[in-house]
Tab-separated table of C-alpha atoms in Angstrom:
chain	number	residue	atom	x	y	z
S	13	UNK	CA	-205.144	9.183	-84.699
S	14	UNK	CA	-207.571	11.586	-86.362
S	15	UNK	CA	-207.018	11.160	-90.115
S	16	UNK	CA	-207.842	14.852	-90.544
S	17	UNK	CA	-204.588	15.753	-88.848
S	18	UNK	CA	-202.897	14.688	-92.084
S	19	UNK	CA	-202.743	16.262	-95.526
S	20	UNK	CA	-204.043	13.081	-97.084
S	21	UNK	CA	-207.145	13.025	-94.920
S	22	UNK	CA	-207.859	16.715	-95.425
S	23	UNK	CA	-207.325	16.499	-99.181
S	24	UNK	CA	-209.743	13.575	-99.305
S	25	UNK	CA	-212.468	15.574	-97.514
S	26	UNK	CA	-211.700	18.626	-99.668
S	27	UNK	CA	-211.924	16.681	-102.919
S	28	UNK	CA	-215.103	14.855	-101.892
S	29	UNK	CA	-217.038	18.128	-101.641
S	30	UNK	CA	-215.683	19.433	-104.944
S	31	UNK	CA	-216.569	16.148	-106.618
S	32	UNK	CA	-220.111	16.287	-105.250
S	33	UNK	CA	-220.776	19.419	-107.328
S	34	UNK	CA	-218.534	18.945	-110.340
S	35	UNK	CA	-219.133	18.477	-113.244
S	36	UNK	CA	-222.927	18.739	-112.932
S	37	UNK	CA	-222.673	22.260	-111.488
S	38	UNK	CA	-221.316	23.700	-114.744
S	39	UNK	CA	-224.249	25.346	-116.488
S	40	UNK	CA	-223.673	25.321	-120.245
S	41	UNK	CA	-227.081	26.841	-121.008
S	42	UNK	CA	-227.094	30.092	-119.042
S	43	UNK	CA	-223.524	30.195	-117.811
S	44	UNK	CA	-222.348	30.158	-114.224
S	45	UNK	CA	-223.251	27.302	-111.954
S	46	UNK	CA	-226.126	25.083	-110.986
S	47	UNK	CA	-225.754	24.817	-107.203
S	48	UNK	CA	-229.162	23.620	-106.047
S	49	UNK	CA	-228.342	19.955	-105.422
S	50	UNK	CA	-230.383	17.794	-103.060
S	51	UNK	CA	-227.965	17.126	-100.221
S	52	UNK	CA	-229.090	13.521	-99.732
S	53	UNK	CA	-229.505	12.169	-103.253
S	54	UNK	CA	-227.499	14.626	-105.331
S	55	UNK	CA	-230.175	15.489	-107.884
S	56	UNK	CA	-230.620	19.060	-109.162
S	57	UNK	CA	-233.882	20.532	-107.885
S	58	UNK	CA	-233.497	23.999	-109.467
S	59	UNK	CA	-231.392	24.510	-112.587
S	60	UNK	CA	-232.287	28.152	-113.229
S	61	UNK	CA	-231.843	30.180	-110.022
S	62	UNK	CA	-228.487	31.966	-109.762
S	63	UNK	CA	-227.784	33.382	-106.322
S	64	UNK	CA	-224.936	35.893	-106.075
S	65	UNK	CA	-223.495	34.289	-102.955
S	66	UNK	CA	-223.678	30.766	-104.390
S	67	UNK	CA	-221.912	31.928	-107.564
S	68	UNK	CA	-219.159	33.667	-105.632
S	69	UNK	CA	-218.688	30.813	-103.178
S	70	UNK	CA	-218.345	28.281	-105.990
S	71	UNK	CA	-215.656	30.478	-107.596
S	72	UNK	CA	-213.903	30.510	-104.230
S	73	UNK	CA	-214.124	26.714	-104.007
S	74	UNK	CA	-212.702	25.996	-107.422
S	75	UNK	CA	-209.989	28.633	-107.010
S	76	UNK	CA	-208.947	26.940	-103.769
S	77	UNK	CA	-208.906	23.705	-105.757
S	78	UNK	CA	-206.320	25.285	-108.046
S	79	UNK	CA	-204.273	26.517	-105.073
S	80	UNK	CA	-204.404	23.040	-103.514
S	81	UNK	CA	-203.056	21.444	-106.729
S	82	UNK	CA	-206.407	19.869	-107.444
S	83	UNK	CA	-207.647	18.553	-110.810
S	84	UNK	CA	-207.211	20.753	-113.853
S	85	UNK	CA	-210.973	21.138	-114.113
S	86	UNK	CA	-210.838	23.369	-111.028
S	87	UNK	CA	-209.217	26.108	-113.103
S	88	UNK	CA	-211.704	25.762	-115.938
S	89	UNK	CA	-214.618	25.779	-113.486
S	90	UNK	CA	-213.334	28.888	-111.684
S	91	UNK	CA	-212.873	30.739	-114.984
S	92	UNK	CA	-216.394	29.742	-116.028
S	93	UNK	CA	-217.930	31.150	-112.856
S	94	UNK	CA	-215.903	34.350	-112.840
S	95	UNK	CA	-217.128	35.203	-116.344
S	96	UNK	CA	-220.714	34.838	-115.155
S	97	UNK	CA	-220.149	36.912	-112.025
S	98	UNK	CA	-218.588	39.766	-113.996
S	99	UNK	CA	-221.288	39.826	-116.679
S	100	UNK	CA	-224.637	38.347	-115.631
S	101	UNK	CA	-224.564	39.366	-111.949
S	102	UNK	CA	-223.017	42.781	-112.580
S	103	UNK	CA	-225.394	45.671	-113.294
S	104	UNK	CA	-223.333	48.225	-115.272
S	105	UNK	CA	-226.054	50.874	-115.182
S	106	UNK	CA	-226.301	51.085	-111.401
S	107	UNK	CA	-222.881	49.601	-110.684
S	108	UNK	CA	-223.700	46.809	-108.294
S	109	UNK	CA	-224.125	43.039	-108.193
S	110	UNK	CA	-227.639	41.672	-108.637
S	111	UNK	CA	-228.695	39.361	-105.815
S	112	UNK	CA	-230.776	36.756	-107.649
S	113	UNK	CA	-231.188	35.787	-111.288
S	114	UNK	CA	-233.452	33.424	-113.167
S	115	UNK	CA	-231.175	32.147	-115.881
S	116	UNK	CA	-229.537	35.464	-116.744
S	117	UNK	CA	-232.512	37.692	-115.934
S	118	UNK	CA	-232.471	39.585	-112.615
S	119	UNK	CA	-235.341	38.799	-110.270
S	120	UNK	CA	-233.973	40.556	-107.171
S	121	UNK	CA	-231.573	43.478	-107.585
S	122	UNK	CA	-231.272	44.370	-103.915
S	123	UNK	CA	-227.702	45.447	-103.124
S	124	UNK	CA	-226.439	43.411	-100.191
S	125	UNK	CA	-223.101	44.171	-98.593
S	126	UNK	CA	-222.940	40.450	-97.813
S	127	UNK	CA	-223.169	39.599	-101.512
S	128	UNK	CA	-220.621	42.213	-102.535
S	129	UNK	CA	-218.252	40.850	-99.888
S	130	UNK	CA	-218.458	37.439	-101.501
S	131	UNK	CA	-217.845	38.962	-104.927
S	132	UNK	CA	-214.657	40.456	-103.460
S	133	UNK	CA	-213.716	37.067	-101.987
S	134	UNK	CA	-214.310	35.375	-105.338
S	135	UNK	CA	-212.121	37.898	-107.128
S	136	UNK	CA	-209.402	37.574	-104.496
S	137	UNK	CA	-209.257	33.787	-104.585
S	138	UNK	CA	-209.374	33.768	-108.378
S	139	UNK	CA	-206.523	36.285	-108.560
S	140	UNK	CA	-204.543	34.294	-106.004
S	141	UNK	CA	-205.020	31.213	-108.207
S	142	UNK	CA	-203.918	33.074	-111.334
S	143	UNK	CA	-207.384	33.173	-112.925
S	144	UNK	CA	-207.650	35.967	-115.536
S	145	UNK	CA	-210.064	38.700	-114.466
S	146	UNK	CA	-209.672	38.095	-110.743
S	147	UNK	CA	-207.816	41.345	-110.160
S	148	UNK	CA	-210.480	43.330	-112.027
S	149	UNK	CA	-213.182	41.808	-109.829
S	150	UNK	CA	-211.234	42.731	-106.683
S	151	UNK	CA	-211.077	46.360	-107.775
S	152	UNK	CA	-214.715	46.518	-108.837
S	153	UNK	CA	-216.173	44.843	-105.741
S	154	UNK	CA	-213.963	46.789	-103.332
S	155	UNK	CA	-214.871	50.066	-105.012
S	156	UNK	CA	-218.596	49.407	-104.489
S	157	UNK	CA	-218.074	48.321	-100.893
S	158	UNK	CA	-216.109	51.461	-100.101
S	159	UNK	CA	-218.270	53.949	-101.973
S	160	UNK	CA	-221.708	52.556	-101.216
S	161	UNK	CA	-221.535	50.616	-97.959
S	162	UNK	CA	-218.641	51.851	-95.851
S	163	UNK	CA	-219.587	54.381	-93.146
S	164	UNK	CA	-216.390	56.203	-92.118
S	165	UNK	CA	-217.955	57.701	-89.006
S	166	UNK	CA	-218.526	54.174	-87.675
S	167	UNK	CA	-215.666	52.314	-89.337
S	168	UNK	CA	-218.100	49.629	-90.497
S	169	UNK	CA	-220.281	48.673	-93.442
S	170	UNK	CA	-224.024	49.167	-93.915
S	171	UNK	CA	-226.129	46.145	-94.781
S	172	UNK	CA	-228.226	46.654	-97.897
S	173	UNK	CA	-229.637	49.185	-100.349
S	174	UNK	CA	-232.155	49.396	-103.166
S	175	UNK	CA	-231.071	48.583	-106.701
S	176	UNK	CA	-230.586	52.272	-107.560
S	177	UNK	CA	-228.801	52.936	-104.228
S	178	UNK	CA	-231.391	55.548	-103.254
S	179	UNK	CA	-232.703	53.730	-100.175
S	180	UNK	CA	-230.356	52.411	-97.499
S	181	UNK	CA	-231.798	50.005	-94.937
S	182	UNK	CA	-231.542	51.137	-91.290
S	183	UNK	CA	-230.511	47.599	-90.284
S	184	UNK	CA	-226.831	47.052	-89.505
S	185	UNK	CA	-225.402	43.597	-88.992
S	186	UNK	CA	-222.366	41.658	-87.868
S	187	UNK	CA	-222.600	39.004	-90.563
S	188	UNK	CA	-222.027	41.330	-93.516
S	189	UNK	CA	-219.054	42.888	-91.775
S	190	UNK	CA	-217.598	39.522	-90.802
S	191	UNK	CA	-217.635	38.306	-94.387
S	192	UNK	CA	-216.307	41.628	-95.643
S	193	UNK	CA	-213.423	41.155	-93.213
S	194	UNK	CA	-212.875	37.662	-94.628
S	195	UNK	CA	-212.843	39.011	-98.187
S	196	UNK	CA	-210.486	41.866	-97.284
S	197	UNK	CA	-208.035	39.387	-95.765
S	198	UNK	CA	-208.134	37.334	-98.956
S	199	UNK	CA	-207.670	40.450	-101.101
S	200	UNK	CA	-204.705	41.532	-99.002
S	201	UNK	CA	-203.088	38.121	-99.292
S	202	UNK	CA	-203.758	37.916	-103.034
S	203	UNK	CA	-202.428	41.387	-103.878
S	204	UNK	CA	-199.961	42.156	-101.087
S	205	UNK	CA	-201.652	45.550	-100.648
S	206	UNK	CA	-201.854	46.814	-97.083
S	207	UNK	CA	-205.019	48.884	-97.612
S	208	UNK	CA	-207.152	45.742	-97.558
S	209	UNK	CA	-205.547	44.480	-94.354
S	210	UNK	CA	-205.839	47.895	-92.725
S	211	UNK	CA	-209.571	47.972	-93.389
S	212	UNK	CA	-209.864	44.390	-92.115
S	213	UNK	CA	-208.161	45.426	-88.894
S	214	UNK	CA	-210.607	48.303	-88.434
S	215	UNK	CA	-213.589	45.945	-88.685
S	216	UNK	CA	-212.009	43.429	-86.326
S	217	UNK	CA	-211.239	45.994	-83.666
S	218	UNK	CA	-214.648	47.676	-83.862
S	219	UNK	CA	-216.567	44.438	-83.555
S	220	UNK	CA	-214.567	42.121	-81.389
S	221	UNK	CA	-213.290	44.735	-78.922
S	222	UNK	CA	-215.341	47.918	-78.920
S	223	UNK	CA	-218.865	46.665	-79.647
S	224	UNK	CA	-218.321	43.373	-77.812
S	225	UNK	CA	-217.306	45.294	-74.679
S	226	UNK	CA	-220.969	46.283	-74.345
S	227	UNK	CA	-222.109	42.623	-74.236
S	228	UNK	CA	-219.495	41.150	-71.872
S	229	UNK	CA	-217.186	40.149	-74.680
S	230	UNK	CA	-219.799	38.239	-76.669
S	231	UNK	CA	-220.713	39.156	-80.231
S	232	UNK	CA	-224.243	40.352	-80.914
S	233	UNK	CA	-225.524	40.123	-84.481
S	234	UNK	CA	-227.989	43.010	-84.916
S	235	UNK	CA	-227.657	46.803	-84.696
S	236	UNK	CA	-229.429	50.061	-85.432
S	237	UNK	CA	-228.245	52.511	-88.070
S	238	UNK	CA	-226.105	54.255	-85.418
S	239	UNK	CA	-224.549	50.930	-84.405
S	240	UNK	CA	-226.412	50.537	-81.152
S	241	UNK	CA	-227.117	46.965	-80.103
S	242	UNK	CA	-230.630	45.976	-81.179
S	243	UNK	CA	-231.185	43.337	-78.520
S	244	UNK	CA	-234.848	42.831	-79.393
S	245	UNK	CA	-234.310	42.210	-83.110
S	246	UNK	CA	-236.509	39.329	-84.325
S	247	UNK	CA	-237.149	38.194	-80.761
S	248	UNK	CA	-240.566	36.994	-81.938
S	249	UNK	CA	-238.929	34.888	-84.684
S	250	UNK	CA	-236.425	32.680	-82.862
S	251	UNK	CA	-235.979	30.393	-85.865
S	252	UNK	CA	-235.457	33.179	-88.426
S	253	UNK	CA	-233.260	31.635	-91.124
S	254	UNK	CA	-230.774	34.473	-91.540
S	255	UNK	CA	-231.233	36.919	-88.652
S	256	UNK	CA	-232.199	34.985	-85.562
S	257	UNK	CA	-232.064	36.518	-82.089
S	258	UNK	CA	-229.480	35.353	-79.573
S	259	UNK	CA	-225.791	34.558	-79.836
S	260	UNK	CA	-224.409	32.297	-82.550
S	261	UNK	CA	-221.607	29.971	-81.372
S	262	UNK	CA	-220.669	29.273	-84.994
S	263	UNK	CA	-220.062	32.960	-85.649
S	264	UNK	CA	-217.932	33.271	-82.518
S	265	UNK	CA	-215.744	30.481	-83.899
S	266	UNK	CA	-215.709	32.117	-87.345
S	267	UNK	CA	-214.602	35.474	-85.933
S	268	UNK	CA	-211.917	33.596	-83.974
S	269	UNK	CA	-210.665	32.069	-87.219
S	270	UNK	CA	-210.520	35.454	-88.933
S	271	UNK	CA	-208.629	37.037	-86.029
S	272	UNK	CA	-206.064	34.240	-86.258
S	273	UNK	CA	-205.626	34.949	-89.963
S	274	UNK	CA	-205.331	38.694	-89.356
S	275	UNK	CA	-202.704	38.028	-86.683
S	276	UNK	CA	-200.475	36.583	-89.416
S	277	UNK	CA	-200.189	40.119	-90.822
S	278	UNK	CA	-200.333	42.256	-87.690
S	279	UNK	CA	-198.274	42.305	-84.505
S	280	UNK	CA	-200.983	43.357	-82.041
S	281	UNK	CA	-201.132	40.700	-79.333
S	282	UNK	CA	-204.830	41.219	-78.651
S	283	UNK	CA	-205.767	39.489	-81.913
S	284	UNK	CA	-204.793	36.014	-80.740
S	285	UNK	CA	-206.022	36.680	-77.220
S	286	UNK	CA	-209.474	37.609	-78.496
S	287	UNK	CA	-209.433	34.703	-80.949
S	288	UNK	CA	-208.949	32.311	-78.030
S	289	UNK	CA	-211.634	34.042	-75.984
S	290	UNK	CA	-214.164	33.902	-78.797
S	291	UNK	CA	-213.503	30.252	-79.585
S	292	UNK	CA	-213.706	29.385	-75.911
S	293	UNK	CA	-217.034	31.220	-75.694
S	294	UNK	CA	-218.310	29.320	-78.737
S	295	UNK	CA	-217.710	25.913	-77.193
S	296	UNK	CA	-218.535	26.850	-73.612
S	297	UNK	CA	-221.904	28.333	-74.565
S	298	UNK	CA	-222.690	26.326	-77.651
S	299	UNK	CA	-221.444	22.745	-77.329
S	300	UNK	CA	-224.127	20.144	-76.677
S	301	UNK	CA	-222.607	17.766	-74.143
S	302	UNK	CA	-225.376	15.206	-74.597
S	303	UNK	CA	-225.596	14.861	-78.365
S	304	UNK	CA	-222.501	16.703	-79.556
S	305	UNK	CA	-222.195	19.596	-81.993
S	306	UNK	CA	-222.600	23.342	-81.662
S	307	UNK	CA	-226.097	24.740	-81.249
S	308	UNK	CA	-227.283	27.287	-83.807
S	309	UNK	CA	-228.295	30.033	-81.339
S	310	UNK	CA	-228.110	30.392	-77.561
S	311	UNK	CA	-228.958	32.757	-74.758
S	312	UNK	CA	-226.152	34.523	-72.912
S	313	UNK	CA	-226.379	31.730	-70.340
S	314	UNK	CA	-225.822	29.050	-72.975
S	315	UNK	CA	-229.430	27.906	-72.941
S	316	UNK	CA	-230.224	26.958	-76.559
S	317	UNK	CA	-232.762	29.015	-78.479
S	318	UNK	CA	-232.525	26.984	-81.692
S	319	UNK	CA	-230.903	23.671	-80.860
S	320	UNK	CA	-230.314	22.525	-84.449
S	321	UNK	CA	-226.745	21.799	-85.541
S	322	UNK	CA	-225.645	23.536	-88.745
S	323	UNK	CA	-222.824	22.102	-90.814
S	324	UNK	CA	-221.245	25.490	-91.427
S	325	UNK	CA	-220.836	26.134	-87.690
S	326	UNK	CA	-218.937	22.890	-87.128
S	327	UNK	CA	-216.737	23.519	-90.186
S	328	UNK	CA	-215.839	27.037	-89.038
S	329	UNK	CA	-214.942	25.753	-85.585
S	330	UNK	CA	-212.684	23.138	-87.205
S	331	UNK	CA	-210.825	25.871	-89.097
S	332	UNK	CA	-210.546	28.049	-86.001
S	333	UNK	CA	-209.251	25.221	-83.813
S	334	UNK	CA	-206.640	24.270	-86.431
S	335	UNK	CA	-205.322	27.833	-86.526
S	336	UNK	CA	-205.382	28.207	-82.742
S	337	UNK	CA	-203.547	24.890	-82.308
S	338	UNK	CA	-200.473	26.439	-83.913
S	339	UNK	CA	-200.196	28.603	-80.819
S	340	UNK	CA	-201.749	26.328	-78.197
S	341	UNK	CA	-201.847	22.536	-78.823
S	342	UNK	CA	-204.707	22.078	-76.367
S	343	UNK	CA	-207.072	23.243	-79.128
S	344	UNK	CA	-206.362	19.968	-80.915
S	345	UNK	CA	-208.794	18.355	-78.498
S	346	UNK	CA	-211.573	20.462	-79.990
S	347	UNK	CA	-210.250	19.900	-83.509
S	348	UNK	CA	-210.593	16.148	-82.991
S	349	UNK	CA	-213.973	16.397	-81.266
S	350	UNK	CA	-215.427	18.554	-84.030
S	351	UNK	CA	-214.165	16.229	-86.738
S	352	UNK	CA	-215.526	13.230	-84.879
S	353	UNK	CA	-218.994	14.769	-84.684
S	354	UNK	CA	-218.866	15.887	-88.317
S	355	UNK	CA	-217.784	12.521	-89.723
S	356	UNK	CA	-220.307	10.619	-87.638
S	357	UNK	CA	-223.255	12.920	-88.270
S	358	UNK	CA	-222.779	15.639	-90.875
S	359	UNK	CA	-220.823	14.116	-93.759
S	360	UNK	CA	-222.761	11.921	-96.165
S	361	UNK	CA	-220.780	8.657	-96.330
S	362	UNK	CA	-221.924	8.063	-99.912
S	363	UNK	CA	-221.114	11.420	-101.515
S	364	UNK	CA	-218.801	13.189	-99.059
S	365	UNK	CA	-220.898	16.356	-99.001
S	366	UNK	CA	-221.876	18.030	-95.720
S	367	UNK	CA	-225.516	18.256	-94.697
S	368	UNK	CA	-226.818	21.751	-94.112
S	369	UNK	CA	-228.310	21.050	-90.673
S	370	UNK	CA	-229.386	18.361	-88.234
S	371	UNK	CA	-231.826	18.175	-85.372
S	372	UNK	CA	-230.358	18.379	-81.900
S	373	UNK	CA	-230.301	14.572	-81.734
S	374	UNK	CA	-228.470	14.333	-85.063
S	375	UNK	CA	-231.359	13.447	-87.377
S	376	UNK	CA	-231.876	14.885	-90.847
S	377	UNK	CA	-234.877	17.239	-91.109
S	378	UNK	CA	-236.586	17.949	-94.384
S	379	UNK	CA	-234.084	19.716	-96.671
S	380	UNK	CA	-234.406	23.383	-97.604
S	381	UNK	CA	-234.793	23.449	-101.375
S	382	UNK	CA	-234.220	27.172	-101.823
S	383	UNK	CA	-231.729	29.081	-103.989
S	384	UNK	CA	-229.691	30.263	-100.978
S	385	UNK	CA	-227.210	27.385	-100.934
S	386	UNK	CA	-223.569	27.441	-99.898
S	387	UNK	CA	-222.091	24.902	-102.357
S	388	UNK	CA	-219.563	23.381	-99.963
S	389	UNK	CA	-217.883	26.681	-99.179
S	390	UNK	CA	-217.509	26.189	-95.415
S	391	UNK	CA	-215.966	22.690	-95.404
S	392	UNK	CA	-213.818	23.383	-98.461
S	393	UNK	CA	-212.456	26.650	-97.052
S	394	UNK	CA	-211.686	25.196	-93.648
S	395	UNK	CA	-210.114	21.995	-94.987
S	396	UNK	CA	-207.909	24.236	-97.108
S	397	UNK	CA	-206.959	26.349	-94.090
S	398	UNK	CA	-206.034	23.220	-92.127
S	399	UNK	CA	-203.924	22.054	-95.077
S	400	UNK	CA	-202.207	25.443	-95.068
S	401	UNK	CA	-201.450	24.995	-91.356
S	402	UNK	CA	-199.737	21.693	-92.205
S	403	UNK	CA	-197.922	23.311	-95.123
S	404	UNK	CA	-196.376	25.824	-92.735
S	405	UNK	CA	-195.605	23.216	-90.068
S	406	UNK	CA	-196.108	19.500	-90.845
S	407	UNK	CA	-196.344	18.722	-87.131
S	408	UNK	CA	-198.744	21.555	-86.240
S	409	UNK	CA	-201.724	19.211	-85.963
S	410	UNK	CA	-199.813	16.549	-84.125
S	411	UNK	CA	-199.208	14.181	-87.044
S	412	UNK	CA	-196.634	14.069	-89.808
S	413	UNK	CA	-198.944	14.784	-92.733
């Protein structure tokens, strides 16, 4: 029996990732978090860089620790991070979140929708966990997203702007909208306000039905400023770190997860149907039958473009398969297969943290020692979702947890 079909097993994996970062992640000099830990040996390689997304994701993690009845230090850690987000990252003059800081000094003030979405997620999870100031952050982040990024004529969000909001990039992307959808779902659940869920539904329908209809049901990542598919985007940079060409199996699984969550609040039958279709596409196109794991990017045929295996993609597919299994137990086969690959290859047996990426064959490449880290957000979030599935139905994953 897969131990991760039980609460005990999931809580163990959940706690291991939190413990990898805490208490060394608490920055008592500048405030906020230190998140740049070497994934193999655990040492801090950069104690000064403060990335907006890393700050927000760590708040999410510790807030989920509170919601999962974790150690008391989860509450203290979440409060610590939320204070930093609302002061150091927030630019009161231009009313936006700064992207990158050195200590407390801004070094990149580009306004990314992606970053503001994570600020909304952080506020939502903090509010849900009863952290003071969470509700204020929800209102502030949502206001910026609506006033600066949302394009009513398209029903979607723009990608990025200059620090003074005068210049809006012509690039439009799926990733920013996907994470805005995630944050809106969290805000709706935390506040009980339908406006967040209504906006989430709009994004879901535009992307996974209307835009996907133009690419045979698959989800393209890159668009023009009029939301036309930009099929040649970065075609000369197949290994681009953040905007590679091709289809991403991990994102198909992540969208499937979000549709399952949205279906808990809406009655439209297409949500679960599309969730199943997108997950099925993720594993049919992206699963490596020889070495295991989901490829990073693939052609429409399933031929890999970048054959590396990213930890976040496997974690998102675990969360999606757990949610889908509530409606169709056959998805437990994928739940088990994904956990098997992750425990054998991706999870450090010494520290319990997840490696960022592996080669196709499952070897560790040289680590990326940049500020754009995801301090355990994907495994923590998806372990928590699987625990929530068991909370609703102790037998949902096929074991009495």
